Coordinates of C-alpha atoms in Angstrom, one line a residue:
Chain A
M1 CA 0.0 0.2 0.5
L2 CA 3.3 2.5 0.5
E3 CA 4.3 1.7 -2.4
I4 CA 4.2 5.0 -5.2
D5 CA 4.3 6.0 -8.4
L6 CA 7.4 8.0 -8.1
E7 CA 7.4 9.5 -12.0
R8 CA 3.9 11.0 -11.0
A9 CA 4.2 11.6 -7.9
Q10 CA 7.5 14.1 -8.5
K11 CA 5.4 15.1 -10.8
L12 CA 2.5 16.1 -9.0
I13 CA 4.1 17.9 -6.3
E14 CA 6.6 20.2 -8.9
G15 CA 2.9 20.9 -10.5
F16 CA 1.4 21.9 -7.0
I17 CA 4.7 24.1 -5.9
C18 CA 4.4 26.1 -8.9
S19 CA 0.9 26.7 -8.1
C20 CA 1.7 27.6 -4.7
V21 CA 4.4 30.2 -6.0
S22 CA 2.2 31.6 -9.1
G23 CA -1.0 31.3 -6.3
A24 CA 1.2 34.4 -3.9
S25 CA 2.8 35.8 -6.6
M26 CA 5.7 34.8 -5.8
K27 CA 8.9 34.0 -7.6
G28 CA 10.6 32.0 -5.8
A29 CA 11.2 29.2 -2.3
V30 CA 13.0 28.9 0.9
L31 CA 13.4 26.6 2.6
G32 CA 15.3 25.4 5.6
L33 CA 18.4 22.7 4.1
S34 CA 19.0 20.5 7.7
G35 CA 21.1 18.3 5.8
G36 CA 18.6 15.7 7.0
L37 CA 16.1 13.8 4.5
D38 CA 12.8 15.7 3.6
S39 CA 14.7 19.3 3.5
A40 CA 17.4 17.3 0.6
L41 CA 13.6 15.6 -1.0
V42 CA 11.8 18.7 -1.3
A43 CA 15.1 21.2 -2.5
G44 CA 15.5 18.6 -5.1
I45 CA 11.7 18.6 -6.2
V46 CA 11.7 22.8 -6.1
S47 CA 15.4 23.0 -8.5
K48 CA 13.3 21.0 -11.0
A49 CA 9.5 22.7 -10.3
L50 CA 11.2 26.1 -11.0
G51 CA 14.4 25.7 -11.7
P52 CA 17.7 26.0 -9.1
D53 CA 18.3 29.7 -9.7
N54 CA 14.8 30.5 -7.7
V55 CA 15.6 28.4 -4.8
L56 CA 17.0 29.8 -1.9
G57 CA 18.4 26.7 1.0
L58 CA 18.6 28.3 4.2
L59 CA 21.1 26.6 6.5
L60 CA 21.0 28.1 10.4
P61 CA 22.9 26.1 12.6
F62 CA 23.5 26.2 16.3
R63 CA 26.7 26.3 17.7
Q64 CA 25.8 22.0 19.1
S65 CA 24.3 20.9 15.8
S66 CA 26.3 18.0 14.6
K67 CA 29.3 18.7 12.1
D68 CA 27.1 16.5 9.4
S69 CA 24.1 18.2 9.5
I70 CA 25.7 21.0 7.5
E71 CA 28.5 19.1 5.5
H72 CA 25.3 17.1 4.1
A73 CA 23.0 20.4 3.7
K74 CA 25.8 21.7 1.4
L75 CA 25.7 18.6 -0.3
V76 CA 22.6 18.7 -1.1
A77 CA 22.7 22.6 -2.4
E78 CA 25.3 21.5 -4.5
K79 CA 23.5 18.5 -5.9
F80 CA 20.6 20.3 -7.2
G81 CA 22.2 23.2 -7.8
V82 CA 20.3 25.6 -5.5
K83 CA 21.7 29.0 -3.9
T84 CA 22.6 28.8 0.1
K85 CA 23.0 31.7 2.8
I86 CA 24.6 30.7 6.0
I87 CA 23.4 32.2 9.5
D88 CA 24.3 30.8 13.0
I89 CA 21.6 31.5 14.7
S90 CA 23.5 30.6 18.6
N91 CA 23.7 34.3 19.3
M92 CA 20.2 34.6 18.8
V93 CA 19.7 31.9 21.4
D94 CA 22.3 33.5 24.4
G95 CA 20.3 36.8 23.2
Y96 CA 17.4 34.8 25.6
H97 CA 19.3 34.5 28.6
E98 CA 16.6 31.5 30.1
E99 CA 18.2 28.4 31.8
I100 CA 16.2 26.4 29.8
D101 CA 15.9 22.3 29.3
R102 CA 16.7 20.5 26.1
F103 CA 13.1 20.3 24.9
R104 CA 12.2 24.0 25.0
L105 CA 15.8 24.6 23.6
G106 CA 15.0 22.2 20.7
N107 CA 11.5 24.1 20.1
L108 CA 13.0 27.6 20.4
L109 CA 15.7 26.5 17.7
A110 CA 12.7 25.3 15.2
R111 CA 11.8 28.7 15.9
L112 CA 14.3 31.2 15.8
R113 CA 14.7 29.0 12.7
M114 CA 11.7 29.5 11.6
C115 CA 11.7 33.4 11.9
V116 CA 15.0 34.0 10.2
I117 CA 13.1 32.0 7.1
F118 CA 10.2 33.8 6.9
D119 CA 12.2 37.2 7.0
Q120 CA 14.1 35.8 3.7
S121 CA 11.7 35.0 2.5
M122 CA 10.4 38.0 2.3
A123 CA 13.9 39.5 1.0
S124 CA 13.4 37.4 -1.7
K125 CA 9.8 37.9 -2.5
S126 CA 9.5 33.8 -2.2
I127 CA 7.4 31.2 -0.1
V128 CA 8.7 29.2 2.5
L129 CA 8.6 25.4 1.6
G130 CA 7.4 23.4 4.8
T131 CA 9.7 19.8 4.7
S132 CA 7.0 17.9 7.3
N133 CA 6.0 14.8 5.6
K134 CA 3.1 12.9 6.7
T135 CA 4.0 10.4 9.5
E136 CA 5.7 13.2 11.5
M137 CA 2.7 15.2 11.0
L138 CA 0.5 12.7 12.3
L139 CA 1.8 12.0 15.2
G140 CA 2.7 16.0 15.8
Y141 CA 6.6 14.9 15.7
S142 CA 7.6 19.1 15.1
T143 CA 7.1 22.5 16.7
W144 CA 3.9 23.8 15.9
Y145 CA 4.8 27.8 15.0
G146 CA 8.4 26.3 14.6
D147 CA 9.5 23.6 11.6
M148 CA 5.7 23.6 10.0
A149 CA 5.2 27.3 9.9
A150 CA 5.3 27.6 5.8
G151 CA 3.9 28.6 3.2
C152 CA 3.0 25.1 1.9
Y153 CA 3.8 21.5 2.5
P154 CA 4.9 19.5 -0.6
I155 CA 5.1 16.1 1.3
G156 CA 3.1 16.7 3.9
D157 CA 1.2 13.5 2.2
I158 CA 4.0 11.5 1.8
Y159 CA 4.8 8.7 4.3
K160 CA 8.4 8.6 5.6
T161 CA 9.2 5.5 3.7
Q162 CA 8.5 7.1 0.8
V163 CA 10.1 10.4 0.9
R164 CA 13.0 8.0 0.9
A165 CA 11.9 5.6 -2.2
L166 CA 11.7 9.6 -3.8
A167 CA 14.4 10.6 -2.4
K168 CA 16.6 8.2 -3.9
Y169 CA 14.4 8.3 -7.5
I170 CA 15.3 12.1 -6.9
G171 CA 19.1 11.6 -7.1
V172 CA 20.0 12.7 -3.1
P173 CA 23.0 11.6 -2.3
D174 CA 23.6 8.0 -0.2
V175 CA 25.2 9.4 2.3
I176 CA 21.7 11.3 3.6
I177 CA 19.4 8.2 2.8
E178 CA 21.2 5.9 4.6
K179 CA 21.3 8.3 8.1
A180 CA 19.4 7.6 11.1
P181 CA 16.2 10.6 10.6
S182 CA 17.5 13.2 13.5
A183 CA 15.8 16.9 14.3
D184 CA 19.6 17.7 15.3
L185 CA 18.0 19.6 18.4
W186 CA 20.6 17.8 20.7
P187 CA 23.6 16.2 20.2
G188 CA 23.3 12.5 19.4
Q189 CA 19.3 12.5 19.0
T190 CA 17.5 10.8 16.2
D191 CA 13.4 10.7 15.6
E192 CA 13.2 6.7 16.0
G193 CA 14.3 6.7 19.1
E194 CA 13.1 9.8 20.3
I195 CA 9.4 8.1 19.0
G196 CA 10.3 4.4 19.9
N197 CA 9.8 2.9 16.8
T198 CA 10.9 2.1 13.6
Y199 CA 9.6 4.4 10.6
E200 CA 9.2 1.5 8.4
R201 CA 6.3 0.2 11.4
L202 CA 4.8 3.5 11.9
D203 CA 4.0 4.0 8.3
Q204 CA 2.5 1.1 7.9
I205 CA 0.8 1.3 10.6
L206 CA -0.2 5.1 10.0
D207 CA -1.6 3.6 6.4
M208 CA -3.3 1.3 8.1
L209 CA -5.3 3.4 10.7
V210 CA -5.4 6.5 8.4
D211 CA -6.1 5.7 5.0
Q212 CA -7.0 1.7 5.3
R213 CA -9.0 2.8 8.0
L214 CA -9.0 -0.3 9.5
P215 CA -10.0 -1.3 13.3
K216 CA -6.9 -1.8 15.6
E217 CA -7.7 -5.2 16.5
K218 CA -7.3 -5.8 12.8
I219 CA -4.3 -4.3 13.1
A220 CA -2.9 -6.1 16.0
Q221 CA -3.3 -9.1 14.2
R222 CA -0.8 -8.5 11.1
G223 CA 2.3 -8.8 13.1
F224 CA 1.9 -5.5 14.8
S225 CA 1.0 -5.1 19.0
L226 CA -2.5 -3.2 20.5
S227 CA -0.3 -1.5 22.6
E228 CA 2.0 -0.5 19.4
V229 CA -1.4 0.8 17.4
E230 CA -2.9 2.2 20.5
A231 CA 0.2 4.8 21.0
I232 CA 0.2 5.8 17.9
E233 CA -3.3 6.6 17.9
L234 CA -2.8 8.4 20.8
K235 CA -0.3 10.6 19.6
M236 CA -1.6 11.7 16.8
R237 CA -5.1 12.3 18.5
K238 CA -2.7 14.8 21.6
S239 CA -1.3 16.3 18.5
Q240 CA -4.2 17.4 16.4
F241 CA -4.4 20.9 17.4
K242 CA -0.9 21.4 15.7
R243 CA -2.7 20.4 12.3
V244 CA -5.9 22.7 12.8
L245 CA -6.7 26.2 13.0
P246 CA -6.8 27.1 16.7
P247 CA -10.3 27.4 17.6
V248 CA -11.9 31.3 17.2
C249 CA -14.6 32.5 20.1
K250 CA -17.9 32.5 18.1
V251 CA -19.6 35.9 18.8
T252 CA -21.5 36.5 15.2
G253 CA -22.9 34.4 13.1
R254 CA -20.4 34.5 10.4
T255 CA -17.0 33.4 12.5
I256 CA -13.4 32.5 10.7
D257 CA -13.4 28.9 10.0
Q258 CA -17.3 28.2 11.0
D259 CA -19.8 29.5 8.9
F260 CA -17.1 32.1 7.0
R261 CA -15.4 29.4 5.2
Y262 CA -13.5 29.5 1.6
I263 CA -10.3 28.2 0.3
R264 CA -7.2 29.2 1.0
D265 CA -7.0 30.1 -3.0
W266 CA -9.8 32.8 -2.2
S267 CA -6.5 34.9 -2.4
V268 CA -5.3 33.7 -5.6
G269 CA -5.1 36.5 -8.7
Chain B
M1 CA -27.9 12.6 -35.9
K2 CA -25.1 14.1 -37.8
D3 CA -21.2 13.9 -37.9
F4 CA -19.6 16.8 -36.3
R5 CA -16.4 18.3 -34.9
L6 CA -16.1 17.7 -31.2
A7 CA -13.5 20.1 -29.1
I8 CA -12.7 18.6 -25.5
A9 CA -11.3 22.0 -23.7
Q10 CA -9.4 20.2 -20.8
I11 CA -8.7 23.4 -19.0
E12 CA -7.5 25.5 -16.2
S13 CA -9.5 28.4 -14.4
K14 CA -8.4 30.9 -12.3
F15 CA -10.0 30.3 -9.0
G16 CA -12.9 33.0 -8.0
D17 CA -12.5 35.2 -11.5
L18 CA -15.4 34.9 -13.5
A19 CA -14.5 37.8 -15.5
Y20 CA -11.0 35.8 -16.3
N21 CA -12.4 32.6 -16.8
I22 CA -15.4 33.8 -18.9
G23 CA -13.2 35.7 -21.6
K24 CA -11.2 32.2 -21.5
H25 CA -13.5 30.2 -22.1
A26 CA -15.2 32.2 -25.0
R27 CA -11.0 32.5 -26.3
V28 CA -10.7 28.6 -26.5
A29 CA -14.2 28.4 -28.2
K30 CA -13.3 30.4 -30.8
E31 CA -9.8 29.0 -31.1
S32 CA -11.4 25.6 -31.5
C33 CA -13.6 27.6 -33.9
N34 CA -10.9 28.1 -36.2
S35 CA -9.7 24.7 -35.8
G36 CA -13.0 23.4 -37.3
A37 CA -14.5 22.3 -34.8
N38 CA -18.5 22.7 -34.3
M39 CA -19.2 22.4 -30.3
V40 CA -17.0 22.4 -27.1
L41 CA -17.4 21.3 -23.9
F42 CA -15.6 22.6 -20.9
P43 CA -15.0 21.6 -17.1
E44 CA -17.8 21.1 -14.3
L45 CA -17.5 24.8 -12.7
G46 CA -15.2 25.9 -15.4
L47 CA -16.6 29.1 -14.9
S48 CA -15.9 30.1 -11.0
G49 CA -13.5 27.2 -10.0
Y50 CA -14.6 23.8 -8.1
S51 CA -14.0 24.1 -4.2
L52 CA -16.4 27.2 -4.2
R53 CA -17.7 26.7 -0.5
D54 CA -19.2 30.3 0.9
L55 CA -18.0 31.4 -2.6
S56 CA -20.8 29.6 -4.3
Y57 CA -23.1 32.6 -3.6
N58 CA -21.6 35.4 -4.4
L59 CA -20.4 33.8 -7.5
A60 CA -23.9 32.7 -9.0
V61 CA -24.6 33.8 -12.0
R62 CA -28.0 33.3 -14.4
P63 CA -27.3 31.4 -17.6
D64 CA -28.5 34.8 -19.8
G65 CA -26.5 37.7 -17.2
N66 CA -24.3 39.9 -18.9
E67 CA -21.3 38.5 -17.4
M68 CA -22.2 35.8 -19.5
R69 CA -22.3 37.9 -22.8
P70 CA -18.6 36.9 -24.2
I71 CA -19.6 33.2 -24.3
I72 CA -22.9 33.5 -26.0
E73 CA -21.5 35.6 -28.6
A74 CA -18.9 33.3 -29.1
S75 CA -21.7 30.3 -29.0
K76 CA -22.7 31.9 -32.4
E77 CA -19.8 30.6 -34.1
I78 CA -18.9 27.4 -32.5
A79 CA -22.0 25.5 -29.5
I80 CA -20.7 25.8 -26.5
F81 CA -21.6 23.3 -23.5
C82 CA -20.0 25.1 -19.5
S83 CA -20.4 25.3 -16.3
F84 CA -21.0 27.4 -13.4
P85 CA -22.8 28.3 -10.4
E86 CA -26.0 29.1 -10.7
M87 CA -28.6 31.2 -9.8
C88 CA -31.5 29.5 -10.5
P89 CA -35.6 31.3 -11.1
D90 CA -36.0 29.8 -6.9
H91 CA -33.6 31.8 -5.7
V92 CA -31.3 28.1 -4.8
V93 CA -27.5 27.9 -6.1
R94 CA -26.8 24.9 -8.4
I95 CA -24.1 23.6 -9.9
S96 CA -24.9 23.7 -13.9
G97 CA -24.0 22.8 -17.3
C98 CA -25.9 25.1 -19.9
L99 CA -25.1 24.2 -23.9
Y100 CA -25.7 27.4 -26.1
I101 CA -26.2 27.2 -29.4
G102 CA -26.3 30.4 -31.9
G103 CA -26.1 32.5 -29.4
E104 CA -29.1 31.1 -27.4
I105 CA -29.7 28.9 -24.3
A106 CA -30.0 25.7 -26.2
Q107 CA -30.3 23.6 -22.9
I108 CA -29.1 24.7 -19.2
Y109 CA -28.8 21.3 -16.9
R110 CA -28.8 21.0 -12.7
K111 CA -26.4 18.2 -11.1
I112 CA -28.7 16.0 -9.5
H113 CA -25.8 13.6 -7.8
L114 CA -24.2 16.3 -5.6
P115 CA -20.9 14.4 -3.4
T116 CA -20.3 14.7 0.2
H117 CA -18.1 12.7 2.2
G118 CA -14.8 13.4 2.6
L119 CA -12.9 15.6 0.8
F120 CA -16.6 16.3 -1.6
E121 CA -19.4 19.0 0.2
E122 CA -21.4 19.8 -2.7
A123 CA -24.8 19.5 -0.5
R124 CA -23.4 21.5 1.5
Y125 CA -23.4 24.4 -0.4
F126 CA -25.8 23.5 -3.7
G127 CA -29.4 22.3 -4.1
K128 CA -29.7 19.5 -6.0
G129 CA -31.2 19.5 -9.5
N130 CA -34.2 17.2 -10.8
T131 CA -35.1 17.0 -14.3
I132 CA -32.9 14.2 -16.3
R133 CA -34.2 15.4 -19.9
A134 CA -32.7 14.3 -23.6
F135 CA -33.1 17.5 -25.9
D136 CA -33.4 17.8 -29.6
T137 CA -29.6 19.9 -30.9
P138 CA -29.2 20.6 -34.5
F139 CA -26.5 17.6 -34.0
G140 CA -28.3 15.2 -32.6
R141 CA -30.5 14.5 -29.7
L142 CA -28.4 14.5 -26.5
G143 CA -28.3 14.8 -22.7
I144 CA -26.3 16.4 -20.7
M145 CA -24.6 14.8 -16.9
I146 CA -21.9 16.6 -14.7
C147 CA -19.3 14.2 -13.3
R148 CA -21.0 12.6 -10.5
D149 CA -24.0 11.7 -11.8
L150 CA -22.3 9.5 -14.5
W151 CA -21.3 6.8 -11.3
H152 CA -25.2 6.3 -11.1
P153 CA -25.9 4.4 -14.1
E154 CA -29.4 5.0 -14.2
E155 CA -29.6 8.5 -14.8
A156 CA -27.3 7.4 -18.3
Y157 CA -30.2 4.5 -18.5
V158 CA -32.9 7.7 -18.5
L159 CA -31.0 9.8 -21.1
S160 CA -30.5 7.0 -23.7
R161 CA -34.4 5.6 -23.2
D162 CA -35.4 9.5 -24.1
G163 CA -33.8 8.7 -26.9
A164 CA -30.6 10.4 -25.8
E165 CA -27.6 10.0 -29.2
M166 CA -24.7 11.3 -27.6
I167 CA -24.3 12.5 -23.8
I168 CA -21.9 15.6 -23.2
A169 CA -21.0 15.2 -19.6
C170 CA -17.5 17.9 -17.5
S171 CA -16.1 17.5 -13.9
A172 CA -13.8 18.1 -11.6
I173 CA -12.0 15.1 -10.6
P174 CA -9.4 15.6 -7.6
A175 CA -6.4 13.1 -9.0
R176 CA -6.1 11.3 -5.7
V177 CA -4.4 7.7 -4.4
L178 CA -1.3 7.5 -6.0
G179 CA -0.6 3.5 -6.0
K180 CA 2.7 2.0 -8.0
N181 CA 0.7 2.2 -10.8
G182 CA -0.6 5.6 -10.8
F183 CA -4.0 7.2 -10.4
S184 CA -6.6 4.9 -9.1
V185 CA -8.5 7.0 -9.8
K186 CA -8.4 6.9 -13.1
K187 CA -9.4 2.8 -13.6
F188 CA -12.6 4.0 -11.6
F189 CA -13.4 6.7 -14.3
E190 CA -12.6 5.1 -17.8
R191 CA -14.7 1.9 -16.1
T192 CA -17.6 4.2 -15.5
T193 CA -17.6 6.3 -18.5
G194 CA -16.6 3.7 -21.0
N195 CA -19.3 1.6 -19.6
I196 CA -22.1 4.4 -19.6
A197 CA -21.4 4.3 -23.7
F198 CA -21.2 0.7 -24.5
T199 CA -24.3 -0.1 -22.6
N200 CA -26.5 2.8 -23.6
Q201 CA -25.0 2.6 -27.0
V202 CA -24.4 6.5 -27.2
F203 CA -21.6 8.6 -27.5
L204 CA -19.9 9.9 -24.3
A205 CA -17.8 12.7 -24.0
S206 CA -17.0 14.4 -20.7
T207 CA -14.4 17.2 -20.4
N208 CA -12.3 17.6 -16.7
K209 CA -10.9 19.6 -14.6
V210 CA -6.8 20.5 -14.5
G211 CA -5.0 22.8 -12.2
Y212 CA -4.9 23.0 -8.7
E213 CA -7.1 24.4 -5.4
D214 CA -5.7 24.6 -1.7
G215 CA -3.1 21.2 -3.2
V216 CA -5.6 19.7 -4.7
A217 CA -4.7 18.4 -8.3
F218 CA -7.5 17.8 -10.6
F219 CA -7.2 14.9 -12.9
G220 CA -7.8 15.7 -16.7
N221 CA -7.5 12.7 -18.1
S222 CA -11.2 13.4 -19.8
V223 CA -12.8 10.7 -22.2
V224 CA -14.9 10.4 -25.4
F225 CA -16.4 7.0 -26.2
G226 CA -18.2 5.7 -28.9
P227 CA -21.7 3.8 -29.4
D228 CA -19.7 0.8 -29.1
G229 CA -17.9 1.1 -26.0
H230 CA -14.4 2.3 -28.4
E231 CA -12.5 5.2 -26.8
L232 CA -12.3 7.6 -29.1
A233 CA -10.3 10.2 -27.1
I234 CA -8.2 10.1 -23.8
L235 CA -6.9 13.4 -23.1
P236 CA -3.8 13.2 -21.1
E237 CA -3.6 13.4 -16.6
L238 CA -3.3 17.6 -15.1
V239 CA -2.5 19.3 -17.8
E240 CA -4.3 21.6 -20.2
H241 CA -5.2 20.4 -23.7
V242 CA -7.6 21.0 -26.0
Q243 CA -8.7 18.0 -28.6
I244 CA -10.6 18.1 -31.8
V245 CA -12.4 14.4 -31.8
D246 CA -14.8 13.1 -35.1
I247 CA -17.8 12.4 -34.4
D248 CA -19.0 9.5 -37.1
S249 CA -22.5 9.4 -37.0
S250 CA -22.5 6.4 -38.5
V251 CA -21.3 4.3 -35.4
L252 CA -24.8 4.7 -33.7
A253 CA -26.3 2.5 -36.5
K254 CA -24.0 -0.2 -36.4
A255 CA -23.1 -0.3 -33.2
R256 CA -27.0 -1.2 -31.9
Y257 CA -26.8 -2.9 -35.6
N258 CA -24.3 -5.2 -34.4
M259 CA -25.2 -5.8 -30.6
S260 CA -29.1 -5.8 -30.1
L261 CA -28.4 -4.5 -26.2
Y262 CA -29.9 -0.8 -26.9
R263 CA -33.4 -2.8 -28.3
E264 CA -33.3 -5.8 -26.0
S265 CA -33.1 -3.3 -22.9
D266 CA -36.8 -3.8 -21.3
F267 CA -37.9 -0.4 -20.2
G268 CA -41.8 -1.8 -19.0
T269 CA -40.5 -4.2 -16.6
V270 CA -38.1 -1.8 -14.9
L271 CA -40.6 0.7 -15.0
D272 CA -42.5 -2.3 -13.2
E273 CA -40.1 -3.3 -11.0
M274 CA -39.5 0.6 -10.3
E275 CA -42.8 0.8 -9.8
R276 CA -43.1 -2.0 -7.3
I277 CA -40.4 -1.0 -5.4
E278 CA -41.0 2.4 -4.5
K279 CA -44.8 1.2 -3.4
N280 CA -43.5 -0.8 -1.5
A281 CA -41.0 1.3 0.1

């Protein structure tokens, strides 16, 4: 079920990016290049969709960031020919003068990067491409108004294992495809370690829960434990707030997002 | 029925921009006319965009409204079938398809089956039509259907029993469920439309929308089938494309002679059984 037609997927996403850029009356796109798989894939697709000259990849290291992250981000930029800018955010973090634990620091880094990316997008008349994939968006494994802040999500309906296949297809360097996925918010962090399961299993379970609407008891009969499925279901439910507009207190007859309903592309043209 | 040249105009609309889309329809109609077509079919809600939500109220038009002048004018040279949110005479907004011939409204059809599930929310914003009727034109006797109507075989059956020789249709089909061999919607759409043409022994042409609205890509892949079930045209997926198809009316008689589906259809028994079912319901 997770196997997709890679050529069509690439074409679909390229068309999507073009429609988002022209719909916003912008010229190009910016994205954070973390050195990881998701941003590498989006960089590859957007460089083909808009031409590499219309793409700016931002490398935003913090002093604790892994050296590989920068090297791999440069490798991606070189491979797809996109322009890059390196802005070290360590001083921005230091200026905050708060004693914080690593989780708060992780969120802070994601949100400071968001500030820089959005500012750079204004400067270059570009839209911000989110690089979240379907797996992390469903699990809420992302920072609200941090890495989730974006003008559009080109790979938001593509599971992580599909991201890997598509990345291979469009020529993302092997070293990036093969390394363990990490948000690199603290040394040694890995996604799978933190989420407590492998992407292989997470994607199969999510596909059955979300796309196939299978009851969890049925999923449990297919080589997964009920507690494993329930843990994923709970993560999905607990992170719903990240996937919708915050509620508006209803006062009038036409409240935004309740009975004032227009698609986002209303603004096009 | 006459032989004629049909243009399938699988075009993109600018969402919410009625004036722009009307201009584009008129322009493409003129180009199709210059290429020798006698009739041109446009996609569902091509004048407004598809995912209208509350805009359905703002953009609803009357088929003879002033804003329609460019299309009505262009229809003096080429028959034009296009679709828009219609402010109907009873002041309800419906999804309509209108065929203009010679600067006049030849027929207006109001969509009956309104998908309201998953990403579709048509019944939340539109009233439903309640008339299925074939009608005579200089091209032959036609029937109109819009998108989801095609998935209800009884509608095509009624049209064919009412004498339709050709069904003209339009749709807005989101490209979806990408598997390892492309989008699953392709198989279901071609199977369904091909079957309508084949089992009712009528021509069937459907123009599908392309372009993106809020991340949803519309599929394209417009189709024309002959009354023998053979495909006369399958347009490309996802991109704008205008294709001209020669409609050879002699195929109709040949198909109905070679295979007696049309004349063996037992309308009377169907009607009796339907009446019984309705009485017992």
